[in-house]
Amino acid sequence: MFVKLIDSMGTDLSVVNAARVSFGKRKEEFTEGDKFLIKYLAEHGHWSPFAHCSAQFHIKAPVFVARQLVKHQVGLSWNEISRRYVDTDVEFYEVDKWRGRAKDKKQGSDEENIIEWVNRSQRTGALKNAVENIALKNYNMMLEAGVAPEQARMILPQSMMTEWYWSGTLYAFARVCNLRCASDAQYETRIVANLINKECSKLFPISWTELRNT
Ligand SMILES: Cc1cc2nc3c(=O)[nH]c(=O)nc-3n(C[C@H](O)[C@H](O)[C@H](O)COP(=O)(O)OP(=O)(O)OC[C@H]3O[C@@H](n4cnc5c(N)ncnc54)[C@H](O)[C@@H]3O)c2cc1C
């Protein structure tokens, strides 16, 4: 899995100036007092000044993670590799630890409860074989037999890696991270959200801190 920052636009000063234009004002430098303005904007849901800053990421993660993240739509744009066109370089996500089912909720897992016999199978390669020797082998056999990639892909598992470009506003990514860095988000999805969080906190340190507190 990776999250690479490709591009970005704006700084904390862009947020401040977008807000100050209401009063016909503009600043060339960010000063201490601007922190209070940003805090006020974040606390009172004045989202539009934060939408003048943006970031673009190239992300690689398994399909089951992408499937969750693509639900975030407003203020974001997503373009993903298509297995209708690309039928090579199929990779799968490798799990470190197999977690047990959560006792107190329908979704989620118990990070303290590691299922040892499954982990042993993982270590001996038994589970990897299941993915690579059954799913991938049959996929390649179907392609060799002439089946169209758009149909052959149906037998590839959710652990297959996918990649996409994800662009969005500072405000939109803060909403993503508020939901997906939280402890009730799936662990593997949290890995991606935490990497986005790290990049955005460097790009827009003051705004990010305030938006992540809301
Ligand atoms: C822990 C967790 C578990 C989840 N489980 C499931 C699940 O089991 N099944 C499932 O389908 N999804 C699930 N989701 C996804 C969830 O329902 C949202 O679709 C997702 O979190 C995106 O939320 P968002 O606020 O970023 O949405 P966006 O679509 O980006 O919207 C941003 C904001 O715009 C507003 N908005 C957007 N669309 C509308 C609208 N039509 N009407 C009014 N206001 C709107 C809302 O205020 C929204 O917060 C889960 C999310 C989390 C974090």
PDB file of C-alpha atoms and ligand atoms in Angstrom:
ATOM      1  CA  MET A   1       0.000   0.000   0.000  1.00  0.00           C
ATOM      2  CA  PHE A   2       1.177   3.532  -0.616  1.00  0.00           C
ATOM      3  CA  VAL A   3      -0.044   7.129  -0.606  1.00  0.00           C
ATOM      4  CA  LYS A   4       2.073   9.501  -2.705  1.00  0.00           C
ATOM      5  CA  LEU A   5       1.451  13.219  -2.724  1.00  0.00           C
ATOM      6  CA  ILE A   6       1.449  14.260  -6.404  1.00  0.00           C
ATOM      7  CA  ASP A   7       0.427  17.899  -6.210  1.00  0.00           C
ATOM      8  CA  SER A   8      -1.097  20.497  -3.934  1.00  0.00           C
ATOM      9  CA  MET A   9      -2.532  23.985  -4.064  1.00  0.00           C
ATOM     10  CA  GLY A  10      -2.680  26.637  -1.347  1.00  0.00           C
ATOM     11  CA  THR A  11      -1.527  27.102   2.218  1.00  0.00           C
ATOM     12  CA  ASP A  12      -3.065  28.198   5.507  1.00  0.00           C
ATOM     13  CA  LEU A  13      -2.697  31.768   4.179  1.00  0.00           C
ATOM     14  CA  SER A  14      -4.979  30.891   1.221  1.00  0.00           C
ATOM     15  CA  VAL A  15      -7.703  29.946   3.714  1.00  0.00           C
ATOM     16  CA  VAL A  16      -7.236  33.205   5.601  1.00  0.00           C
ATOM     17  CA  ASN A  17      -7.348  35.317   2.443  1.00  0.00           C
ATOM     18  CA  ALA A  18     -10.423  33.509   1.116  1.00  0.00           C
ATOM     19  CA  ALA A  19     -12.174  34.395   4.377  1.00  0.00           C
ATOM     20  CA  ARG A  20     -10.885  37.982   4.522  1.00  0.00           C
ATOM     21  CA  VAL A  21     -12.088  38.866   1.034  1.00  0.00           C
ATOM     22  CA  SER A  22     -15.537  39.250   2.630  1.00  0.00           C
ATOM     23  CA  PHE A  23     -14.165  42.465   4.141  1.00  0.00           C
ATOM     24  CA  GLY A  24     -12.110  43.417   1.060  1.00  0.00           C
ATOM     25  CA  LYS A  25      -8.880  42.534   2.933  1.00  0.00           C
ATOM     26  CA  ARG A  26      -5.807  40.524   1.952  1.00  0.00           C
ATOM     27  CA  LYS A  27      -2.569  39.564   3.767  1.00  0.00           C
ATOM     28  CA  GLU A  28       0.836  38.680   2.369  1.00  0.00           C
ATOM     29  CA  GLU A  29       1.989  36.754   5.441  1.00  0.00           C
ATOM     30  CA  PHE A  30       0.364  34.407   7.929  1.00  0.00           C
ATOM     31  CA  THR A  31       0.462  35.831  11.462  1.00  0.00           C
ATOM     32  CA  GLU A  32      -0.344  34.441  14.907  1.00  0.00           C
ATOM     33  CA  GLY A  33      -3.808  36.040  14.972  1.00  0.00           C
ATOM     34  CA  ASP A  34      -4.805  34.140  11.826  1.00  0.00           C
ATOM     35  CA  LYS A  35      -4.816  30.944  13.864  1.00  0.00           C
ATOM     36  CA  PHE A  36      -7.900  32.236  15.711  1.00  0.00           C
ATOM     37  CA  LEU A  37      -9.664  33.045  12.448  1.00  0.00           C
ATOM     38  CA  ILE A  38      -9.019  29.509  11.150  1.00  0.00           C
ATOM     39  CA  LYS A  39     -10.195  28.022  14.438  1.00  0.00           C
ATOM     40  CA  TYR A  40     -13.387  30.101  14.246  1.00  0.00           C
ATOM     41  CA  LEU A  41     -14.072  29.067  10.641  1.00  0.00           C
ATOM     42  CA  ALA A  42     -13.560  25.370  11.439  1.00  0.00           C
ATOM     43  CA  GLU A  43     -15.670  25.452  14.600  1.00  0.00           C
ATOM     44  CA  HIS A  44     -18.572  27.242  12.904  1.00  0.00           C
ATOM     45  CA  GLY A  45     -18.696  25.057   9.780  1.00  0.00           C
ATOM     46  CA  HIS A  46     -17.545  27.808   7.401  1.00  0.00           C
ATOM     47  CA  TRP A  47     -16.205  25.222   4.971  1.00  0.00           C
ATOM     48  CA  SER A  48     -15.786  27.292   1.797  1.00  0.00           C
ATOM     49  CA  PRO A  49     -12.461  29.049   2.673  1.00  0.00           C
ATOM     50  CA  PHE A  50     -10.969  25.578   3.233  1.00  0.00           C
ATOM     51  CA  ALA A  51     -12.074  24.467  -0.236  1.00  0.00           C
ATOM     52  CA  HIS A  52      -9.585  26.848  -1.911  1.00  0.00           C
ATOM     53  CA  CYS A  53      -6.756  24.508  -0.920  1.00  0.00           C
ATOM     54  CA  SER A  54      -6.420  21.091  -2.469  1.00  0.00           C
ATOM     55  CA  ALA A  55      -4.199  18.031  -2.789  1.00  0.00           C
ATOM     56  CA  GLN A  56      -3.774  15.200  -5.272  1.00  0.00           C
ATOM     57  CA  PHE A  57      -2.664  11.717  -4.210  1.00  0.00           C
ATOM     58  CA  HIS A  58      -1.678   8.562  -6.058  1.00  0.00           C
ATOM     59  CA  ILE A  59      -2.814   5.682  -3.870  1.00  0.00           C
ATOM     60  CA  LYS A  60      -2.338   1.934  -4.066  1.00  0.00           C
ATOM     61  CA  ALA A  61      -4.444  -0.277  -1.803  1.00  0.00           C
ATOM     62  CA  PRO A  62      -6.548  -3.443  -1.950  1.00  0.00           C
ATOM     63  CA  VAL A  63      -9.977  -3.357  -3.589  1.00  0.00           C
ATOM     64  CA  PHE A  64     -11.817  -3.768  -0.252  1.00  0.00           C
ATOM     65  CA  VAL A  65     -10.148  -0.567   1.037  1.00  0.00           C
ATOM     66  CA  ALA A  66     -10.799   1.375  -2.185  1.00  0.00           C
ATOM     67  CA  ARG A  67     -14.439   0.237  -2.056  1.00  0.00           C
ATOM     68  CA  GLN A  68     -14.817   1.970   1.332  1.00  0.00           C
ATOM     69  CA  LEU A  69     -12.911   5.142   0.467  1.00  0.00           C
ATOM     70  CA  VAL A  70     -14.736   5.778  -2.813  1.00  0.00           C
ATOM     71  CA  LYS A  71     -17.909   6.365  -0.794  1.00  0.00           C
ATOM     72  CA  HIS A  72     -16.516   9.826   0.071  1.00  0.00           C
ATOM     73  CA  GLN A  73     -17.719  11.890  -2.857  1.00  0.00           C
ATOM     74  CA  VAL A  74     -18.290  15.564  -2.133  1.00  0.00           C
ATOM     75  CA  GLY A  75     -15.287  17.775  -2.975  1.00  0.00           C
ATOM     76  CA  LEU A  76     -13.262  14.842  -4.309  1.00  0.00           C
ATOM     77  CA  SER A  77     -12.393  13.359  -7.713  1.00  0.00           C
ATOM     78  CA  TRP A  78     -11.305   9.736  -8.288  1.00  0.00           C
ATOM     79  CA  ASN A  79      -9.748   8.012 -11.319  1.00  0.00           C
ATOM     80  CA  GLU A  80      -8.785   4.346 -11.028  1.00  0.00           C
ATOM     81  CA  ILE A  81      -6.918   1.700 -13.023  1.00  0.00           C
ATOM     82  CA  SER A  82      -9.358  -0.341 -15.118  1.00  0.00           C
ATOM     83  CA  ARG A  83      -9.066  -4.114 -15.283  1.00  0.00           C
ATOM     84  CA  ARG A  84     -11.122  -3.930 -18.490  1.00  0.00           C
ATOM     85  CA  TYR A  85      -7.957  -2.589 -20.125  1.00  0.00           C
ATOM     86  CA  VAL A  86      -5.089  -3.772 -17.911  1.00  0.00           C
ATOM     87  CA  ASP A  87      -4.776  -7.540 -17.557  1.00  0.00           C
ATOM     88  CA  THR A  88      -1.159  -7.757 -16.342  1.00  0.00           C
ATOM     89  CA  ASP A  89       0.700  -7.161 -13.056  1.00  0.00           C
ATOM     90  CA  VAL A  90      -2.037  -8.491 -10.785  1.00  0.00           C
ATOM     91  CA  GLU A  91      -0.916  -8.123  -7.145  1.00  0.00           C
ATOM     92  CA  PHE A  92      -2.567  -9.095  -3.886  1.00  0.00           C
ATOM     93  CA  TYR A  93      -2.572  -7.516  -0.437  1.00  0.00           C
ATOM     94  CA  GLU A  94      -0.655  -9.571   2.108  1.00  0.00           C
ATOM     95  CA  VAL A  95      -2.131  -9.647   5.583  1.00  0.00           C
ATOM     96  CA  ASP A  96       0.155  -9.398   8.645  1.00  0.00           C
ATOM     97  CA  LYS A  97      -2.289 -10.668  11.249  1.00  0.00           C
ATOM     98  CA  TRP A  98      -5.734 -12.221  10.975  1.00  0.00           C
ATOM     99  CA  ARG A  99      -8.003 -10.531  13.523  1.00  0.00           C
ATOM    100  CA  GLY A 100     -10.966 -12.157  15.211  1.00  0.00           C
ATOM    101  CA  ARG A 101     -14.581 -11.099  14.788  1.00  0.00           C
ATOM    102  CA  ALA A 102     -15.639  -8.227  17.093  1.00  0.00           C
ATOM    103  CA  LYS A 103     -17.844  -9.381  19.971  1.00  0.00           C
ATOM    104  CA  ASP A 104     -19.863  -6.201  20.498  1.00  0.00           C
ATOM    105  CA  LYS A 105     -20.721  -4.985  17.012  1.00  0.00           C
ATOM    106  CA  LYS A 106     -21.814  -6.295  13.634  1.00  0.00           C
ATOM    107  CA  GLN A 107     -18.915  -4.831  11.672  1.00  0.00           C
ATOM    108  CA  GLY A 108     -15.272  -4.532  12.646  1.00  0.00           C
ATOM    109  CA  SER A 109     -12.757  -6.789  14.330  1.00  0.00           C
ATOM    110  CA  ASP A 110     -11.092  -7.379  17.656  1.00  0.00           C
ATOM    111  CA  GLU A 111      -7.486  -6.203  17.311  1.00  0.00           C
ATOM    112  CA  GLU A 112      -6.522  -8.012  20.535  1.00  0.00           C
ATOM    113  CA  ASN A 113      -7.850 -11.331  19.278  1.00  0.00           C
ATOM    114  CA  ILE A 114      -5.446 -12.739  16.698  1.00  0.00           C
ATOM    115  CA  ILE A 115      -6.512 -16.031  15.110  1.00  0.00           C
ATOM    116  CA  GLU A 116      -3.374 -18.107  15.428  1.00  0.00           C
ATOM    117  CA  TRP A 117      -4.088 -21.100  13.183  1.00  0.00           C
ATOM    118  CA  VAL A 118      -4.937 -18.772  10.286  1.00  0.00           C
ATOM    119  CA  ASN A 119      -1.722 -16.863  10.909  1.00  0.00           C
ATOM    120  CA  ARG A 120       0.217 -20.135  10.874  1.00  0.00           C
ATOM    121  CA  SER A 121      -1.347 -20.994   7.502  1.00  0.00           C
ATOM    122  CA  GLN A 122      -0.349 -17.553   6.295  1.00  0.00           C
ATOM    123  CA  ARG A 123       3.237 -18.095   7.437  1.00  0.00           C
ATOM    124  CA  THR A 124       3.472 -21.445   5.633  1.00  0.00           C
ATOM    125  CA  GLY A 125       2.122 -19.837   2.459  1.00  0.00           C
ATOM    126  CA  ALA A 126      -1.116 -21.888   2.407  1.00  0.00           C
ATOM    127  CA  LEU A 127      -3.383 -18.854   2.122  1.00  0.00           C
ATOM    128  CA  LYS A 128      -1.160 -17.127  -0.425  1.00  0.00           C
ATOM    129  CA  ASN A 129      -1.329 -20.295  -2.514  1.00  0.00           C
ATOM    130  CA  ALA A 130      -5.119 -20.192  -2.419  1.00  0.00           C
ATOM    131  CA  VAL A 131      -5.121 -16.715  -3.932  1.00  0.00           C
ATOM    132  CA  GLU A 132      -2.295 -17.190  -6.381  1.00  0.00           C
ATOM    133  CA  ASN A 133      -2.800 -20.812  -7.436  1.00  0.00           C
ATOM    134  CA  ILE A 134      -6.558 -20.762  -7.652  1.00  0.00           C
ATOM    135  CA  ALA A 135      -7.715 -17.230  -8.453  1.00  0.00           C
ATOM    136  CA  LEU A 136      -4.735 -15.885 -10.396  1.00  0.00           C
ATOM    137  CA  LYS A 137      -3.950 -19.155 -12.159  1.00  0.00           C
ATOM    138  CA  ASN A 138      -7.545 -19.480 -13.390  1.00  0.00           C
ATOM    139  CA  TYR A 139      -7.619 -15.813 -14.378  1.00  0.00           C
ATOM    140  CA  ASN A 140      -4.543 -16.286 -16.542  1.00  0.00           C
ATOM    141  CA  MET A 141      -5.972 -19.515 -18.005  1.00  0.00           C
ATOM    142  CA  MET A 142      -9.165 -17.675 -18.951  1.00  0.00           C
ATOM    143  CA  LEU A 143      -7.187 -14.875 -20.623  1.00  0.00           C
ATOM    144  CA  GLU A 144      -5.146 -17.431 -22.542  1.00  0.00           C
ATOM    145  CA  ALA A 145      -8.403 -19.088 -23.664  1.00  0.00           C
ATOM    146  CA  GLY A 146      -9.463 -15.707 -25.094  1.00  0.00           C
ATOM    147  CA  VAL A 147     -11.940 -14.489 -22.458  1.00  0.00           C
ATOM    148  CA  ALA A 148     -12.260 -10.684 -22.343  1.00  0.00           C
ATOM    149  CA  PRO A 149     -10.443  -9.121 -19.347  1.00  0.00           C
ATOM    150  CA  GLU A 150     -13.680  -7.361 -18.315  1.00  0.00           C
ATOM    151  CA  GLN A 151     -15.211 -10.777 -17.608  1.00  0.00           C
ATOM    152  CA  ALA A 152     -12.152 -12.761 -16.537  1.00  0.00           C
ATOM    153  CA  ARG A 153     -11.604 -10.249 -13.704  1.00  0.00           C
ATOM    154  CA  MET A 154     -14.782 -11.505 -12.028  1.00  0.00           C
ATOM    155  CA  ILE A 155     -12.823 -14.288 -10.345  1.00  0.00           C
ATOM    156  CA  LEU A 156     -10.149 -12.011  -8.862  1.00  0.00           C
ATOM    157  CA  PRO A 157     -10.520 -11.532  -5.084  1.00  0.00           C
ATOM    158  CA  GLN A 158     -11.100  -8.349  -3.073  1.00  0.00           C
ATOM    159  CA  SER A 159      -7.503  -8.545  -1.841  1.00  0.00           C
ATOM    160  CA  MET A 160      -6.321  -7.560  -5.337  1.00  0.00           C
ATOM    161  CA  MET A 161      -4.409  -4.289  -5.312  1.00  0.00           C
ATOM    162  CA  THR A 162      -5.861  -1.358  -7.199  1.00  0.00           C
ATOM    163  CA  GLU A 163      -4.581   2.163  -7.689  1.00  0.00           C
ATOM    164  CA  TRP A 164      -6.167   5.529  -8.215  1.00  0.00           C
ATOM    165  CA  TYR A 165      -5.582   9.267  -8.331  1.00  0.00           C
ATOM    166  CA  TRP A 166      -7.558  11.048  -5.652  1.00  0.00           C
ATOM    167  CA  SER A 167      -7.844  14.824  -5.687  1.00  0.00           C
ATOM    168  CA  GLY A 168      -9.868  16.907  -3.350  1.00  0.00           C
ATOM    169  CA  THR A 169     -10.165  19.973  -1.230  1.00  0.00           C
ATOM    170  CA  LEU A 170      -8.583  20.380   2.166  1.00  0.00           C
ATOM    171  CA  TYR A 171     -12.064  20.312   3.683  1.00  0.00           C
ATOM    172  CA  ALA A 172     -13.054  17.093   1.911  1.00  0.00           C
ATOM    173  CA  PHE A 173      -9.881  15.227   2.929  1.00  0.00           C
ATOM    174  CA  ALA A 174     -10.361  16.395   6.530  1.00  0.00           C
ATOM    175  CA  ARG A 175     -13.818  14.813   6.480  1.00  0.00           C
ATOM    176  CA  VAL A 176     -12.333  11.605   5.058  1.00  0.00           C
ATOM    177  CA  CYS A 177      -9.715  11.514   7.827  1.00  0.00           C
ATOM    178  CA  ASN A 178     -12.179  12.395  10.599  1.00  0.00           C
ATOM    179  CA  LEU A 179     -14.167   9.315   9.625  1.00  0.00           C
ATOM    180  CA  ARG A 180     -11.455   6.928   8.459  1.00  0.00           C
ATOM    181  CA  CYS A 181      -8.650   7.583  10.983  1.00  0.00           C
ATOM    182  CA  ALA A 182     -11.159   6.847  13.758  1.00  0.00           C
ATOM    183  CA  SER A 183     -10.916   3.607  15.718  1.00  0.00           C
ATOM    184  CA  ASP A 184     -14.194   2.256  14.291  1.00  0.00           C
ATOM    185  CA  ALA A 185     -12.834   2.422  10.719  1.00  0.00           C
ATOM    186  CA  GLN A 186     -11.332  -0.773   9.298  1.00  0.00           C
ATOM    187  CA  TYR A 187      -7.651  -1.144  10.214  1.00  0.00           C
ATOM    188  CA  GLU A 188      -6.473  -1.469   6.593  1.00  0.00           C
ATOM    189  CA  THR A 189      -8.486   1.612   5.546  1.00  0.00           C
ATOM    190  CA  ARG A 190      -7.041   3.491   8.520  1.00  0.00           C
ATOM    191  CA  ILE A 191      -3.537   2.856   7.127  1.00  0.00           C
ATOM    192  CA  VAL A 192      -4.403   4.843   3.981  1.00  0.00           C
ATOM    193  CA  ALA A 193      -6.269   7.559   5.916  1.00  0.00           C
ATOM    194  CA  ASN A 194      -3.349   7.978   8.331  1.00  0.00           C
ATOM    195  CA  LEU A 195      -0.940   8.500   5.424  1.00  0.00           C
ATOM    196  CA  ILE A 196      -3.260  11.144   3.900  1.00  0.00           C
ATOM    197  CA  ASN A 197      -3.498  12.711   7.362  1.00  0.00           C
ATOM    198  CA  LYS A 198       0.299  12.895   7.602  1.00  0.00           C
ATOM    199  CA  GLU A 199       0.683  14.633   4.215  1.00  0.00           C
ATOM    200  CA  CYS A 200      -2.127  17.130   4.817  1.00  0.00           C
ATOM    201  CA  SER A 201      -0.832  18.034   8.264  1.00  0.00           C
ATOM    202  CA  LYS A 202       2.450  19.072   6.603  1.00  0.00           C
ATOM    203  CA  LEU A 203       0.749  21.035   3.805  1.00  0.00           C
ATOM    204  CA  PHE A 204      -1.837  22.933   5.867  1.00  0.00           C
ATOM    205  CA  PRO A 205      -0.717  22.589   9.511  1.00  0.00           C
ATOM    206  CA  ILE A 206      -3.048  25.087  11.212  1.00  0.00           C
ATOM    207  CA  SER A 207      -6.172  24.410   9.166  1.00  0.00           C
ATOM    208  CA  TRP A 208      -5.627  20.661   9.380  1.00  0.00           C
ATOM    209  CA  THR A 209      -5.335  20.700  13.170  1.00  0.00           C
ATOM    210  CA  GLU A 210      -8.553  22.687  13.506  1.00  0.00           C
ATOM    211  CA  LEU A 211     -10.540  20.670  10.968  1.00  0.00           C
ATOM    212  CA  ARG A 212      -9.392  17.383  12.509  1.00  0.00           C
ATOM    213  CA  ASN A 213     -10.651  18.637  15.896  1.00  0.00           C
ATOM    214  CA  THR A 214     -14.170  19.309  14.657  1.00  0.00           C
TER     215      THR A 214
HETATM  216  C1  LIG B   1     -16.999   3.348  10.052  1.00  0.00           C
HETATM  217  C2  LIG B   1     -17.831   3.461   8.801  1.00  0.00           C
HETATM  218  C3  LIG B   1     -18.675   2.446   8.442  1.00  0.00           C
HETATM  219  C4  LIG B   1     -19.448   2.536   7.281  1.00  0.00           C
HETATM  220  N1  LIG B   1     -20.278   1.506   6.933  1.00  0.00           N
HETATM  221  C5  LIG B   1     -20.988   1.572   5.777  1.00  0.00           C
HETATM  222  C6  LIG B   1     -21.832   0.490   5.366  1.00  0.00           C
HETATM  223  O1  LIG B   1     -21.945  -0.505   6.032  1.00  0.00           O
HETATM  224  N2  LIG B   1     -22.484   0.596   4.167  1.00  0.00           N
HETATM  225  C7  LIG B   1     -22.397   1.720   3.386  1.00  0.00           C
HETATM  226  O2  LIG B   1     -23.014   1.777   2.331  1.00  0.00           O
HETATM  227  N3  LIG B   1     -21.611   2.761   3.759  1.00  0.00           N
HETATM  228  C8  LIG B   1     -20.912   2.716   4.919  1.00  0.00           C
HETATM  229  N4  LIG B   1     -20.119   3.766   5.285  1.00  0.00           N
HETATM  230  C9  LIG B   1     -20.018   4.925   4.386  1.00  0.00           C
HETATM  231  C10 LIG B   1     -20.855   6.132   4.889  1.00  0.00           C
HETATM  232  O3  LIG B   1     -22.230   5.834   4.915  1.00  0.00           O
HETATM  233  C11 LIG B   1     -20.601   7.351   3.965  1.00  0.00           C
HETATM  234  O4  LIG B   1     -21.086   7.073   2.674  1.00  0.00           O
HETATM  235  C12 LIG B   1     -19.143   7.666   3.865  1.00  0.00           C
HETATM  236  O5  LIG B   1     -18.575   7.711   5.166  1.00  0.00           O
HETATM  237  C13 LIG B   1     -18.920   8.984   3.147  1.00  0.00           C
HETATM  238  O6  LIG B   1     -19.327  10.005   4.015  1.00  0.00           O
HETATM  239  P1  LIG B   1     -19.072  11.533   3.703  1.00  0.00           P
HETATM  240  O7  LIG B   1     -19.767  12.319   4.753  1.00  0.00           O
HETATM  241  O8  LIG B   1     -17.612  11.780   3.476  1.00  0.00           O
HETATM  242  O9  LIG B   1     -19.894  11.609   2.322  1.00  0.00           O
HETATM  243  P2  LIG B   1     -19.888  12.471   1.022  1.00  0.00           P
HETATM  244  O10 LIG B   1     -20.732  11.714   0.074  1.00  0.00           O
HETATM  245  O11 LIG B   1     -18.532  12.850   0.564  1.00  0.00           O
HETATM  246  O12 LIG B   1     -20.718  13.738   1.471  1.00  0.00           O
HETATM  247  C14 LIG B   1     -20.201  14.786   2.236  1.00  0.00           C
HETATM  248  C15 LIG B   1     -21.305  15.424   3.026  1.00  0.00           C
HETATM  249  O13 LIG B   1     -22.237  16.019   2.130  1.00  0.00           O
HETATM  250  C16 LIG B   1     -23.560  15.795   2.644  1.00  0.00           C
HETATM  251  N5  LIG B   1     -24.306  14.992   1.686  1.00  0.00           N
HETATM  252  C17 LIG B   1     -23.801  14.155   0.731  1.00  0.00           C
HETATM  253  N6  LIG B   1     -24.786  13.612   0.010  1.00  0.00           N
HETATM  254  C18 LIG B   1     -25.930  14.087   0.515  1.00  0.00           C
HETATM  255  C19 LIG B   1     -27.290  13.854   0.215  1.00  0.00           C
HETATM  256  N7  LIG B   1     -27.666  13.029  -0.750  1.00  0.00           N
HETATM  257  N8  LIG B   1     -28.219  14.509   0.936  1.00  0.00           N
HETATM  258  C20 LIG B   1     -27.876  15.361   1.926  1.00  0.00           C
HETATM  259  N9  LIG B   1     -26.578  15.606   2.293  1.00  0.00           N
HETATM  260  C21 LIG B   1     -25.631  14.964   1.583  1.00  0.00           C
HETATM  261  C22 LIG B   1     -23.434  15.092   3.977  1.00  0.00           C
HETATM  262  O14 LIG B   1     -23.406  16.070   5.005  1.00  0.00           O
HETATM  263  C23 LIG B   1     -22.088  14.448   3.893  1.00  0.00           C
HETATM  264  O15 LIG B   1     -21.458  14.250   5.152  1.00  0.00           O
HETATM  265  C24 LIG B   1     -19.345   3.693   6.460  1.00  0.00           C
HETATM  266  C25 LIG B   1     -18.491   4.735   6.831  1.00  0.00           C
HETATM  267  C26 LIG B   1     -17.732   4.633   7.986  1.00  0.00           C
HETATM  268  C27 LIG B   1     -16.804   5.779   8.357  1.00  0.00           C
END
